[in-house]
Coordinates of N, CA and C in Angstrom, one line a residue:
X95 N -12.7 1.7 -26.3 CA -13.0 1.0 -25.1 C -11.6 0.5 -25.2
X96 N -10.3 0.3 -24.0 CA -9.3 0.5 -24.4 C -9.0 -1.6 -24.6
X97 N -8.7 -2.2 -25.0 CA -7.9 -3.2 -25.3 C -7.2 -3.8 -24.5
X98 N -7.8 -4.4 -22.7 CA -6.8 -4.9 -21.9 C -5.7 -5.7 -22.3
X99 N -5.2 -6.6 -23.5 CA -4.3 -7.5 -23.6 C -3.6 -6.3 -24.7
X100 N -3.9 -5.0 -24.4 CA -2.9 -4.5 -25.6 C -3.1 -3.2 -24.9
X101 N -2.8 -3.3 -23.3 CA -3.0 -2.0 -22.7 C -1.2 -1.4 -22.2
X102 N -0.4 -2.3 -21.7 CA 0.7 -2.2 -21.8 C 1.4 -1.1 -24.0
X103 N 0.8 -1.8 -24.4 CA 1.7 -1.0 -25.8 C 0.9 0.1 -26.6
X104 N -0.3 0.5 -25.7 CA -1.2 1.1 -26.6 C -0.8 2.0 -25.5
X105 N -1.7 2.6 -24.2 CA -1.9 2.8 -23.4 C -1.0 3.0 -22.3
X106 N 0.1 2.7 -21.8 CA 0.8 2.8 -20.9 C 1.6 3.9 -20.6
X107 N 1.9 4.6 -21.8 CA 3.0 5.9 -21.9 C 2.5 7.0 -21.1
X108 N 0.7 6.9 -21.6 CA -0.2 8.5 -21.6 C -0.6 7.8 -20.2
X109 N -0.8 6.5 -19.8 CA -1.2 6.5 -18.3 C -0.4 7.1 -17.0
X110 N 0.5 6.7 -17.0 CA 1.8 7.0 -16.8 C 2.0 9.0 -16.5
X111 N 1.9 9.5 -17.3 CA 2.2 10.6 -17.9 C 0.7 11.2 -16.8
X112 N -0.6 10.5 -16.7 CA -1.3 10.8 -16.3 C -1.1 10.7 -14.5
X113 N 0.3 10.7 -14.4 CA 0.1 10.0 -12.7 C 0.1 8.8 -12.1
X114 N -0.1 7.6 -13.6 CA -0.7 6.6 -12.8 C 0.1 5.8 -11.9
X115 N 0.2 5.8 -10.8 CA 1.5 5.6 -9.1 C 1.2 3.6 -9.0
X116 N 0.6 2.6 -10.3 CA 1.5 1.8 -9.9 C 1.8 0.8 -11.2
X117 N 2.3 -0.7 -12.1 CA 2.9 -0.8 -12.5 C 1.5 -0.7 -13.7
X118 N 2.4 -1.0 -15.1 CA 0.5 -1.5 -15.7 C 0.4 -2.9 -15.5
X119 N 1.8 -3.9 -15.5 CA 0.9 -5.1 -14.9 C 0.3 -5.3 -13.8
X120 N 0.4 -4.7 -12.5 CA -0.6 -4.8 -12.2 C -1.9 -4.3 -12.0
X121 N -2.8 -3.4 -13.1 CA -4.0 -3.3 -13.6 C -4.4 -4.1 -14.4
X122 N -3.4 -5.0 -15.4 CA -3.3 -5.9 -16.3 C -2.4 -7.0 -16.9
X123 N -2.3 -8.7 -16.2 CA -1.9 -9.3 -16.3 C -2.0 -10.7 -16.8
X124 N -1.7 -10.8 -17.8 CA -1.9 -12.2 -18.4 C -2.1 -13.5 -17.3
X125 N -0.9 -13.6 -17.1 CA -1.2 -14.7 -16.3 C -0.8 -15.1 -14.7
X126 N -1.5 -13.6 -14.2 CA -1.0 -13.5 -12.5 C -2.2 -13.0 -12.6
X127 N -2.1 -12.2 -10.7 CA -3.2 -12.0 -10.1 C -3.1 -10.3 -10.2
X128 N -3.8 -9.7 -10.8 CA -3.8 -7.7 -11.3 C -5.5 -7.1 -11.3
X129 N -6.1 -6.3 -11.3 CA -6.9 -5.4 -11.0 C -8.0 -6.1 -12.0
X130 N -7.5 -6.8 -12.7 CA -8.3 -6.8 -13.7 C -9.1 -8.2 -12.9
X131 N -8.7 -9.1 -11.8 CA -9.1 -10.3 -11.4 C -10.0 -9.4 -10.6
X132 N -10.5 -8.1 -10.3 CA -11.8 -7.8 -9.3 C -12.6 -7.2 -9.8
X133 N -12.3 -7.3 -11.5 CA -13.7 -6.5 -12.3 C -14.3 -7.9 -12.7
X134 N -15.9 -7.5 -12.0 CA -16.9 -9.2 -12.5 C -18.1 -8.1 -13.5
X135 N -18.8 -8.9 -14.5 CA -20.0 -9.2 -14.9 C -21.2 -9.3 -13.6
X136 N -22.3 -8.4 -13.5 CA -22.8 -8.5 -12.7 C -23.9 -8.9 -13.8
X137 N -25.0 -9.7 -13.4 CA -26.5 -9.4 -13.5 C -26.5 -9.9 -15.2
X138 N -25.3 -9.8 -16.0 CA -25.3 -10.0 -17.3 C -25.8 -8.3 -17.6
X139 N -25.2 -7.2 -17.4 CA -25.7 -6.3 -17.9 C -24.9 -5.0 -17.3
X140 N -24.3 -5.4 -16.2 CA -23.9 -4.1 -15.4 C -22.1 -4.7 -15.0
X141 N -21.1 -3.7 -14.9 CA -19.8 -4.0 -13.7 C -20.6 -4.2 -12.2
X142 N -19.5 -5.0 -11.6 CA -19.4 -5.1 -10.3 C -17.7 -5.6 -9.9
X143 N -17.3 -4.7 -8.5 CA -16.2 -4.8 -8.3 C -15.8 -5.5 -6.8
X144 N -15.3 -6.8 -6.5 CA -14.7 -7.9 -5.8 C -13.8 -7.1 -4.9
X145 N -14.7 -6.5 -3.5 CA -13.5 -5.5 -2.7 C -13.3 -6.1 -1.4
X146 N -13.3 -7.4 -1.6 CA -12.5 -7.8 0.1 C -12.2 -9.7 -0.5
X147 N -11.5 -10.6 0.5 CA -10.9 -11.8 -0.1 C -11.9 -12.0 0.1
X148 N -13.3 -12.3 0.8 CA -14.5 -13.4 1.2 C -15.2 -13.1 -0.1
X149 N -15.3 -12.5 -1.0 CA -16.0 -12.2 -2.1 C -17.1 -11.6 -2.4
X150 N -17.1 -10.4 -1.6 CA -17.8 -9.5 -1.7 C -17.7 -8.5 -2.8
X151 N -19.4 -8.0 -2.8 CA -19.0 -7.5 -4.6 C -19.7 -6.0 -4.4
X152 N -19.1 -4.7 -4.5 CA -20.1 -3.1 -5.3 C -20.8 -3.6 -5.9
X153 N -21.7 -3.1 -6.4 CA -22.5 -2.5 -7.4 C -22.6 -1.7 -7.5
X154 N -23.9 -1.0 -8.7 CA -25.1 0.1 -8.6 C -25.6 0.0 -8.0
X155 N -26.5 0.4 -7.0 CA -28.0 0.6 -7.3 C -28.6 0.1 -8.0
X156 N -29.1 0.6 -8.9 CA -29.9 0.2 -9.7 C -29.7 -0.9 -10.5
X157 N -28.5 -1.4 -10.6 CA -27.9 -2.7 -10.9 C -28.7 -4.2 -10.0
X158 N -28.6 -3.7 -8.8 CA -28.8 -4.8 -7.9 C -29.9 -4.4 -7.4
X159 N -31.4 -3.4 -8.4 CA -32.3 -3.0 -7.6 C -33.4 -4.0 -8.1
X160 N -33.3 -5.4 -9.1 CA -35.0 -6.1 -9.1 C -34.4 -7.3 -7.9
X161 N -33.3 -7.0 -8.1 CA -32.8 -8.4 -6.4 C -33.3 -7.8 -5.6
X162 N -33.1 -6.6 -5.1 CA -33.6 -5.9 -3.9 C -35.1 -6.2 -3.5
X163 N -35.6 -5.9 -5.4 CA -37.5 -6.0 -5.1 C -37.7 -7.5 -5.0
X164 N -37.1 -8.2 -5.3 CA -37.4 -10.2 -5.3 C -37.0 -9.9 -3.9
X165 N -36.1 -9.5 -3.0 CA -36.4 -10.3 -2.1 C -37.4 -8.9 -0.8
X166 N -38.3 -8.0 -1.1 CA -39.4 -7.2 -0.4 C -40.4 -7.5 -1.0
X167 N -41.0 -6.9 0.5 CA -42.6 -7.8 0.4 C -43.1 -6.0 1.1
X168 N -44.9 -6.0 1.5 CA -44.9 -5.3 1.9 C -44.8 -5.8 3.7
X169 N -44.1 -6.2 3.9 CA -44.0 -6.3 5.5 C -42.2 -5.7 5.4
X170 N -41.7 -6.1 5.0 CA -40.1 -6.5 4.5 C -40.0 -5.0 3.4
X171 N -40.0 -4.0 3.1 CA -40.2 -3.0 1.6 C -38.6 -2.8 2.1
X172 N -37.7 -3.4 1.2 CA -36.0 -2.9 1.1 C -36.4 -2.0 0.2
X173 N -36.9 -2.2 -0.9 CA -36.9 -0.8 -1.5 C -36.9 0.2 -0.7
X174 N -37.6 0.2 0.0 CA -38.1 1.5 0.6 C -37.0 2.1 1.9
X175 N -36.9 1.3 2.6 CA -36.0 1.1 3.6 C -34.8 0.6 3.6
X176 N -34.4 0.0 3.1 CA -32.7 -0.7 2.7 C -33.1 -2.1 3.4
X177 N -31.8 -2.1 3.4 CA -31.6 -4.0 3.3 C -30.6 -3.9 4.1
X178 N -29.9 -4.8 5.4 CA -28.5 -5.4 5.9 C -28.3 -6.1 6.6
X179 N -27.2 -7.5 5.9 CA -27.1 -8.5 6.7 C -26.3 -8.1 7.6
X180 N -26.6 -8.6 9.5 CA -25.7 -7.9 10.4 C -25.0 -9.7 10.7
X181 N -24.8 -10.6 9.5 CA -23.8 -11.8 9.6 C -24.8 -12.4 8.6
X182 N -24.0 -13.5 8.3 CA -23.5 -14.2 7.0 C -24.7 -15.4 6.9
X183 N -25.6 -15.5 7.8 CA -26.7 -16.1 7.8 C -28.2 -15.0 7.4
X184 N -27.8 -14.2 7.8 CA -28.8 -13.1 7.4 C -29.1 -12.4 5.5
X185 N -27.8 -13.6 4.8 CA -27.1 -12.9 3.5 C -28.4 -13.5 2.5
X186 N -29.3 -13.1 1.9 CA -30.1 -13.0 1.2 C -30.0 -14.0 -0.6
X187 N -30.3 -15.2 -0.9 CA -29.5 -15.6 -1.8 C -30.8 -14.8 -3.3
X188 N -30.1 -14.5 -4.1 CA -30.8 -14.0 -5.3 C -31.1 -15.1 -6.5
X189 N -32.3 -15.7 -6.2 CA -32.5 -16.3 -8.2 C -32.3 -15.5 -9.2
X190 N -31.7 -16.3 -9.6 CA -31.3 -16.0 -11.4 C -30.6 -14.6 -11.3
X191 N -29.3 -14.4 -10.0 CA -28.1 -13.7 -10.1 C -27.0 -14.4 -10.5
X192 N -26.2 -13.9 -11.4 CA -24.3 -14.4 -11.4 C -24.1 -13.7 -11.5
X193 N -22.6 -13.6 -11.4 CA -21.8 -13.0 -11.7 C -20.4 -13.7 -12.2
X194 N -20.2 -12.8 -13.6 CA -18.9 -13.5 -13.8 C -17.5 -13.2 -14.3
X195 N -16.9 -13.5 -14.5 CA -15.2 -13.4 -13.9 C -14.8 -13.9 -15.6
X196 N -14.2 -12.9 -16.3 CA -13.1 -13.9 -16.8 C -12.1 -13.8 -17.1
X197 N -11.9 -15.0 -16.9 CA -10.6 -15.6 -17.0 C -9.6 -15.5 -17.4
X198 N -9.7 -15.3 -19.5 CA -8.8 -15.3 -20.0 C -9.1 -15.0 -21.1
X199 N -8.6 -13.6 -22.0 CA -8.7 -13.5 -23.1 C -7.5 -13.4 -23.6
X200 N -8.1 -14.0 -25.3 CA -7.5 -15.0 -26.6 C -7.4 -14.5 -27.8
X201 N -6.6 -13.7 -28.4 CA -6.9 -13.7 -29.5 C -6.3 -14.7 -30.7
X202 N -7.2 -14.4 -31.3 CA -7.6 -15.7 -32.2 C -8.1 -15.3 -33.7
X203 N -7.2 -14.4 -33.8 CA -7.4 -13.8 -35.7 C -7.4 -14.8 -36.3
X204 N -6.2 -15.2 -36.5 CA -5.3 -16.1 -37.2 C -7.2 -17.6 -37.4
X205 N -7.0 -17.5 -36.4 CA -7.9 -19.0 -36.5 C -9.6 -18.6 -37.2
X206 N -9.6 -17.2 -36.8 CA -11.5 -16.8 -37.1 C -10.6 -16.6 -38.7
X207 N -9.7 -15.7 -39.1 CA -10.0 -15.2 -40.7 C -9.6 -17.2 -41.4
X208 N -8.7 -18.0 -41.5 CA -8.9 -19.5 -41.8 C -10.0 -19.9 -41.7
X209 N -10.9 -20.0 -40.3 CA -12.3 -20.3 -40.9 C -13.2 -20.0 -41.6
X210 N -13.0 -18.3 -41.5 CA -14.1 -17.3 -42.6 C -14.0 -17.4 -44.5
X211 N -12.4 -18.4 -44.6 CA -12.0 -18.6 -45.7 C -12.9 -20.2 -46.3
X212 N -13.5 -20.7 -45.0 CA -13.4 -22.4 -45.4 C -15.1 -22.7 -45.4
X213 N -15.6 -21.9 -44.0 CA -16.9 -22.1 -44.5 C -17.7 -21.0 -45.2
X214 N -19.1 -21.7 -45.2 CA -19.4 -21.5 -46.2 C -20.1 -20.0 -45.5
X215 N -20.8 -19.5 -46.5 CA -20.6 -17.5 -46.0 C -21.2 -16.9 -47.2
X216 N -22.9 -16.9 -48.3 CA -23.4 -16.9 -48.8 C -23.8 -15.0 -49.1
X217 N -23.8 -14.5 -47.9 CA -23.9 -13.1 -47.5 C -23.2 -11.5 -47.2
X218 N -21.6 -13.2 -46.6 CA -21.1 -12.2 -46.1 C -20.7 -11.4 -45.4
X219 N -21.7 -11.8 -44.3 CA -21.6 -12.0 -42.8 C -21.4 -11.9 -42.1
X220 N -20.4 -13.5 -41.9 CA -20.2 -13.9 -40.9 C -19.1 -13.2 -40.0
X221 N -18.4 -12.2 -40.9 CA -17.0 -12.0 -40.0 C -17.6 -10.5 -38.7
X222 N -19.1 -10.5 -38.7 CA -19.5 -9.8 -37.9 C -20.7 -10.1 -36.9
X223 N -21.0 -11.7 -37.0 CA -21.8 -12.2 -37.3 C -22.2 -12.6 -35.8
X224 N -22.0 -12.7 -35.0 CA -22.6 -13.0 -32.7 C -22.9 -14.5 -33.1
X225 N -23.8 -15.1 -33.7 CA -24.6 -16.1 -33.9 C -23.0 -16.9 -34.1
X226 N -22.4 -16.9 -35.1 CA -21.3 -17.5 -36.2 C -20.1 -17.6 -35.2
X227 N -19.9 -16.6 -34.9 CA -19.1 -16.3 -34.0 C -18.6 -16.4 -32.9
X228 N -19.8 -17.2 -32.3 CA -19.5 -17.5 -30.5 C -20.0 -19.8 -31.0
X229 N -20.9 -19.7 -31.9 CA -20.2 -21.0 -32.8 C -19.4 -21.1 -33.3
X230 N -18.2 -20.4 -33.8 CA -16.6 -20.9 -33.9 C -15.9 -20.8 -32.4
X231 N -15.9 -20.0 -31.3 CA -15.7 -19.8 -30.4 C -15.8 -21.5 -29.6
X232 N -17.0 -22.1 -30.4 CA -16.9 -23.0 -29.0 C -16.1 -24.4 -30.0
X233 N -16.1 -24.3 -31.1 CA -15.5 -25.1 -32.0 C -13.9 -24.6 -32.0
X234 N -13.1 -23.4 -31.7 CA -12.0 -23.6 -30.7 C -11.7 -24.0 -29.4
X235 N -12.5 -23.8 -29.1 CA -12.6 -24.3 -27.9 C -12.4 -25.4 -27.6
X236 N -13.5 -26.0 -28.2 CA -13.3 -28.0 -28.3 C -12.0 -28.4 -28.6
X237 N -11.1 -27.5 -29.9 CA -10.1 -27.9 -30.3 C -8.8 -28.0 -29.7
X238 N -8.8 -27.1 -28.9 CA -8.0 -26.5 -27.2 C -8.1 -26.8 -26.2
X239 N -9.2 -28.2 -26.0 CA -9.1 -28.9 -25.0 C -9.5 -27.5 -23.3
X240 N -10.4 -26.6 -24.2 CA -10.7 -25.3 -23.2 C -12.0 -26.1 -22.8
X241 N -12.5 -26.1 -21.4 CA -13.9 -26.6 -21.6 C -15.0 -25.7 -21.3
X242 N -16.3 -26.5 -21.3 CA -17.5 -25.6 -21.3 C -18.4 -26.0 -20.6
X243 N -19.3 -25.9 -19.0 CA -19.7 -26.4 -18.9 C -20.9 -25.7 -18.2
X244 N -22.0 -25.4 -17.4 CA -22.5 -25.1 -17.0 C -22.6 -23.4 -16.4
X245 N -21.2 -23.4 -15.8 CA -20.7 -22.8 -15.2 C -19.6 -22.0 -16.0
X246 N -19.1 -22.4 -17.3 CA -18.1 -21.7 -17.5 C -18.5 -21.7 -19.2
X247 N -17.8 -20.9 -19.3 CA -18.5 -20.4 -21.5 C -17.5 -19.6 -22.2
X248 N -17.6 -19.4 -23.1 CA -16.7 -18.9 -24.4 C -17.5 -17.6 -24.9
X249 N -17.0 -16.6 -25.2 CA -17.4 -15.6 -26.5 C -16.7 -14.8 -27.1
X250 N -16.8 -15.4 -27.9 CA -15.9 -15.1 -28.9 C -16.7 -13.1 -29.8
X251 N -15.1 -12.1 -29.7 CA -16.0 -10.9 -30.1 C -15.1 -10.5 -31.7
X252 N -15.7 -9.8 -32.2 CA -14.8 -8.7 -32.8 C -14.8 -8.1 -32.9
X253 N -13.2 -7.2 -32.9 CA -12.7 -5.7 -32.2 C -12.4 -4.9 -33.7
X254 N -12.2 -3.5 -33.7 CA -11.5 -2.9 -34.8 C -11.7 -3.7 -36.7
X255 N -13.4 -3.4 -36.2 CA -13.8 -3.8 -37.3 C -14.0 -4.8 -38.5
X256 N -13.7 -6.2 -37.0 CA -13.5 -7.1 -38.0 C -12.3 -7.5 -38.2
X257 N -11.7 -6.9 -38.1 CA -9.4 -7.0 -38.1 C -8.8 -7.5 -37.5
X258 N -10.0 -8.0 -36.0 CA -8.6 -8.3 -34.5 C -10.4 -9.2 -33.8
X259 N -9.9 -9.9 -33.5 CA -10.7 -11.3 -32.5 C -10.1 -11.9 -31.7
X260 N -11.1 -11.8 -30.4 CA -10.7 -12.1 -28.9 C -11.5 -13.5 -28.5
X261 N -11.2 -14.3 -28.0 CA -12.0 -14.9 -27.2 C -11.8 -14.8 -26.3
X262 N -13.0 -14.5 -24.7 CA -13.5 -14.5 -24.1 C -13.2 -16.1 -23.5
X263 N -12.7 -16.2 -22.3 CA -13.2 -17.0 -20.9 C -13.8 -16.6 -20.2
X264 N -14.9 -17.5 -20.0 CA -16.0 -17.1 -19.1 C -16.1 -17.7 -17.7
X265 N -16.0 -17.3 -16.5 CA -16.3 -18.3 -15.3 C -17.6 -17.0 -14.3
X266 N -18.5 -18.4 -14.3 CA -20.2 -17.3 -13.9 C -20.4 -18.5 -12.5
X267 N -20.7 -17.5 -11.8 CA -20.7 -17.8 -10.1 C -22.3 -17.6 -10.0
X268 N -23.1 -18.5 -9.5 CA -25.1 -18.5 -9.7 C -24.9 -18.7 -8.4
X269 N -23.9 -18.6 -7.3 CA -24.6 -18.4 -6.0 C -24.2 -17.6 -5.8
X270 N -25.3 -16.2 -5.6 CA -24.6 -14.4 -5.0 C -25.9 -14.2 -4.5
X271 N -25.7 -13.3 -2.7 CA -26.9 -13.4 -2.1 C -26.9 -11.8 -1.4
X272 N -27.6 -11.0 -1.5 CA -27.6 -9.7 -1.1 C -27.5 -9.4 -0.1
X273 N -26.5 -8.7 0.6 CA -25.6 -8.1 1.0 C -26.3 -7.2 2.1
X274 N -26.0 -6.0 1.7 CA -26.8 -4.2 1.8 C -27.5 -3.8 0.4
X275 N -27.7 -3.3 1.1 CA -28.3 -2.0 0.2 C -28.8 -0.9 0.9
X276 N -28.7 0.3 0.6 CA -29.6 1.3 0.9 C -31.1 1.7 0.2
X277 N -31.9 2.5 1.2 CA -32.8 2.9 0.8 C -32.6 3.2 -0.8
X278 N -34.1 3.5 -1.2 CA -34.2 4.1 -2.8 C -33.6 5.5 -2.8
X279 N -34.1 6.0 -1.7 CA -34.3 7.2 -2.1 C -32.8 7.9 -1.5
X280 N -31.8 7.2 -0.7 CA -29.8 6.7 -1.3 C -29.4 6.6 -2.5
X281 N -29.7 5.4 -2.9 CA -29.3 4.8 -3.8 C -29.9 5.1 -5.4
X282 N -30.9 5.9 -5.5 CA -31.2 5.7 -6.6 C -32.1 7.5 -6.7
X283 N -30.8 8.3 -6.0 CA -31.9 9.8 -5.8 C -30.9 10.6 -6.8
X284 N -31.9 10.9 -7.6 CA -31.4 12.1 -8.5 C -32.2 10.8 -10.3
X285 N -32.0 9.5 -9.7 CA -32.1 8.5 -11.1 C -31.0 8.9 -12.3
X286 N -32.0 8.7 -12.8 CA -31.0 8.6 -14.5 C -30.7 10.0 -14.7
X287 N -31.3 11.0 -14.4 CA -30.7 12.6 -15.0 C -29.1 12.8 -14.2
X288 N -29.1 12.5 -13.1 CA -27.8 12.2 -12.3 C -27.0 11.6 -13.0
X289 N -27.2 10.3 -13.7 CA -26.4 8.8 -13.9 C -24.9 8.9 -13.9
X290 N -24.5 10.3 -14.7 CA -23.3 10.6 -15.9 C -23.3 12.0 -15.2
X291 N -23.4 12.7 -14.4 CA -23.0 13.8 -14.0 C -21.9 13.1 -12.8
X292 N -21.0 14.6 -12.6 CA -20.1 14.7 -11.3 C -19.6 16.0 -11.5
X293 N -19.5 15.7 -9.9 CA -20.2 15.0 -8.6 C -21.2 14.7 -8.8
X294 N -21.6 13.3 -8.4 CA -23.1 12.8 -8.1 C -23.4 12.7 -6.2
X295 N -24.4 13.2 -6.1 CA -24.6 13.4 -4.6 C -25.7 12.4 -4.5
X296 N -25.0 11.2 -4.1 CA -25.8 9.8 -4.6 C -25.4 9.2 -4.4
X297 N -25.8 7.8 -3.6 CA -25.3 6.2 -2.4 C -26.1 5.2 -3.5
X298 N -25.6 5.4 -5.1 CA -26.0 4.3 -5.7 C -24.9 3.1 -5.6
X299 N -25.0 2.4 -4.7 CA -24.5 0.9 -4.3 C -25.2 0.3 -4.2
X300 N -25.0 -0.6 -3.8 CA -25.4 -2.1 -3.2 C -24.5 -2.8 -3.0
X301 N -24.7 -3.6 -2.4 CA -23.8 -4.8 -1.7 C -23.8 -6.5 -1.9
X302 N -23.1 -7.4 -2.7 CA -23.5 -8.5 -2.8 C -22.3 -9.5 -2.1
X303 N -22.6 -11.1 -2.3 CA -21.1 -11.6 -1.4 C -21.0 -12.7 -2.8
X304 N -20.2 -13.7 -3.0 CA -20.0 -14.7 -4.0 C -20.1 -16.0 -3.1
X305 N -20.5 -16.9 -3.0 CA -20.6 -18.0 -2.7 C -20.3 -19.0 -3.9
X306 N -19.4 -20.3 -3.4 CA -19.4 -21.3 -4.1 C -18.5 -22.3 -3.3
X307 N -18.1 -23.7 -4.2 CA -17.7 -24.9 -3.4 C -16.5 -24.4 -2.2
X308 N -16.4 -25.4 -1.3 CA -15.0 -24.9 -1.0 C -13.3 -25.4 -1.4
X309 N -13.6 -25.6 -2.8 CA -12.7 -25.5 -3.4 C -12.5 -24.1 -4.3
X310 N -13.5 -23.4 -4.4 CA -13.4 -22.3 -5.1 C -14.5 -22.2 -6.2
X311 N -14.9 -23.3 -6.4 CA -15.6 -23.6 -7.3 C -16.7 -22.9 -8.0
X312 N -17.8 -22.6 -9.1 CA -19.1 -22.6 -8.9 C -20.1 -23.1 -9.0
X313 N -21.4 -23.1 -8.2 CA -21.9 -24.5 -8.0 C -23.2 -23.9 -7.9
X314 N -24.2 -24.5 -7.7 CA -25.6 -24.1 -7.7 C -25.8 -23.6 -6.5
X315 N -27.0 -22.9 -6.0 CA -27.4 -22.5 -4.3 C -27.0 -23.1 -3.7
X316 N -26.6 -23.9 -2.6 CA -26.1 -25.2 -1.6 C -26.0 -24.1 0.2
X317 N -26.5 -24.5 0.8 CA -26.4 -23.8 2.4 C -24.8 -24.6 2.7
X318 N -24.1 -25.5 2.2 CA -23.2 -25.9 2.4 C -22.0 -25.2 1.7
X319 N -22.6 -24.2 0.7 CA -21.6 -23.3 0.0 C -21.1 -22.3 1.0
X320 N -19.4 -21.8 0.8 CA -18.6 -20.7 1.1 C -18.9 -19.8 0.9
X321 N -18.8 -18.4 1.3 CA -17.7 -17.3 0.5 C -16.5 -17.6 -0.6
X322 N -16.8 -17.6 -1.5 CA -15.5 -17.2 -2.6 C -14.7 -16.8 -2.1
X323 N -13.0 -17.1 -1.7 CA -12.3 -16.7 -1.7 C -11.1 -16.4 -2.7
X324 N -11.3 -15.3 -3.2 CA -10.9 -14.8 -4.6 C -8.6 -14.2 -4.5
X325 N -8.8 -14.3 -5.1 CA -7.2 -13.8 -5.2 C -6.9 -12.7 -5.0
X326 N -5.3 -12.8 -4.5 CA -4.8 -11.8 -3.8 C -3.7 -11.1 -4.2
X327 N -3.7 -10.2 -4.4 CA -1.8 -9.7 -5.2 C -0.9 -9.4 -4.3

């Protein structure tokens, strides 16, 4: 995996050799809008992409499958027939669905090493322990005035065998609504057998929309929430 903060120094040259036509800063820039702001963590285990200025998210059909199923019934079998909202009022709120943005990636290697030297670690496993590192991440956030709440979290992860550490500051939206999905005969055609094949002759996609407050902040589901106006280049 490529680390985004190292993209310019480690990967840019070969990406240009392979005919990348946009500036590397348009892929990742820590302090301004870039493609990194369009990529989201969908439902805790999938990737999604924001494809409109009104919070429309594209993901795989199999990633949205349980939320399509959540709204399906004998009378309205969206898994079999597909679903398309014709307007915003027809978009369906999805229980327990989150879409998470990475707000910032901070290298905290020196901080972690200093804490490892002072914290008791009789088994010598803290340097790769997710429990310890996330506790350390929350400690770092508190010491540096980084707010953590029900919509904002931090995750501290080791890389390169524990030689470098990065803190991921994340914002999660919990009002996410289903917009459209093809029938499973299209969206799941080929299933896992074809999942890693190319070209793929399948429509493995589903559409959802992120909603938030008028200020663009995350909120629990409410009829007064509006589609998220995302950052644009």
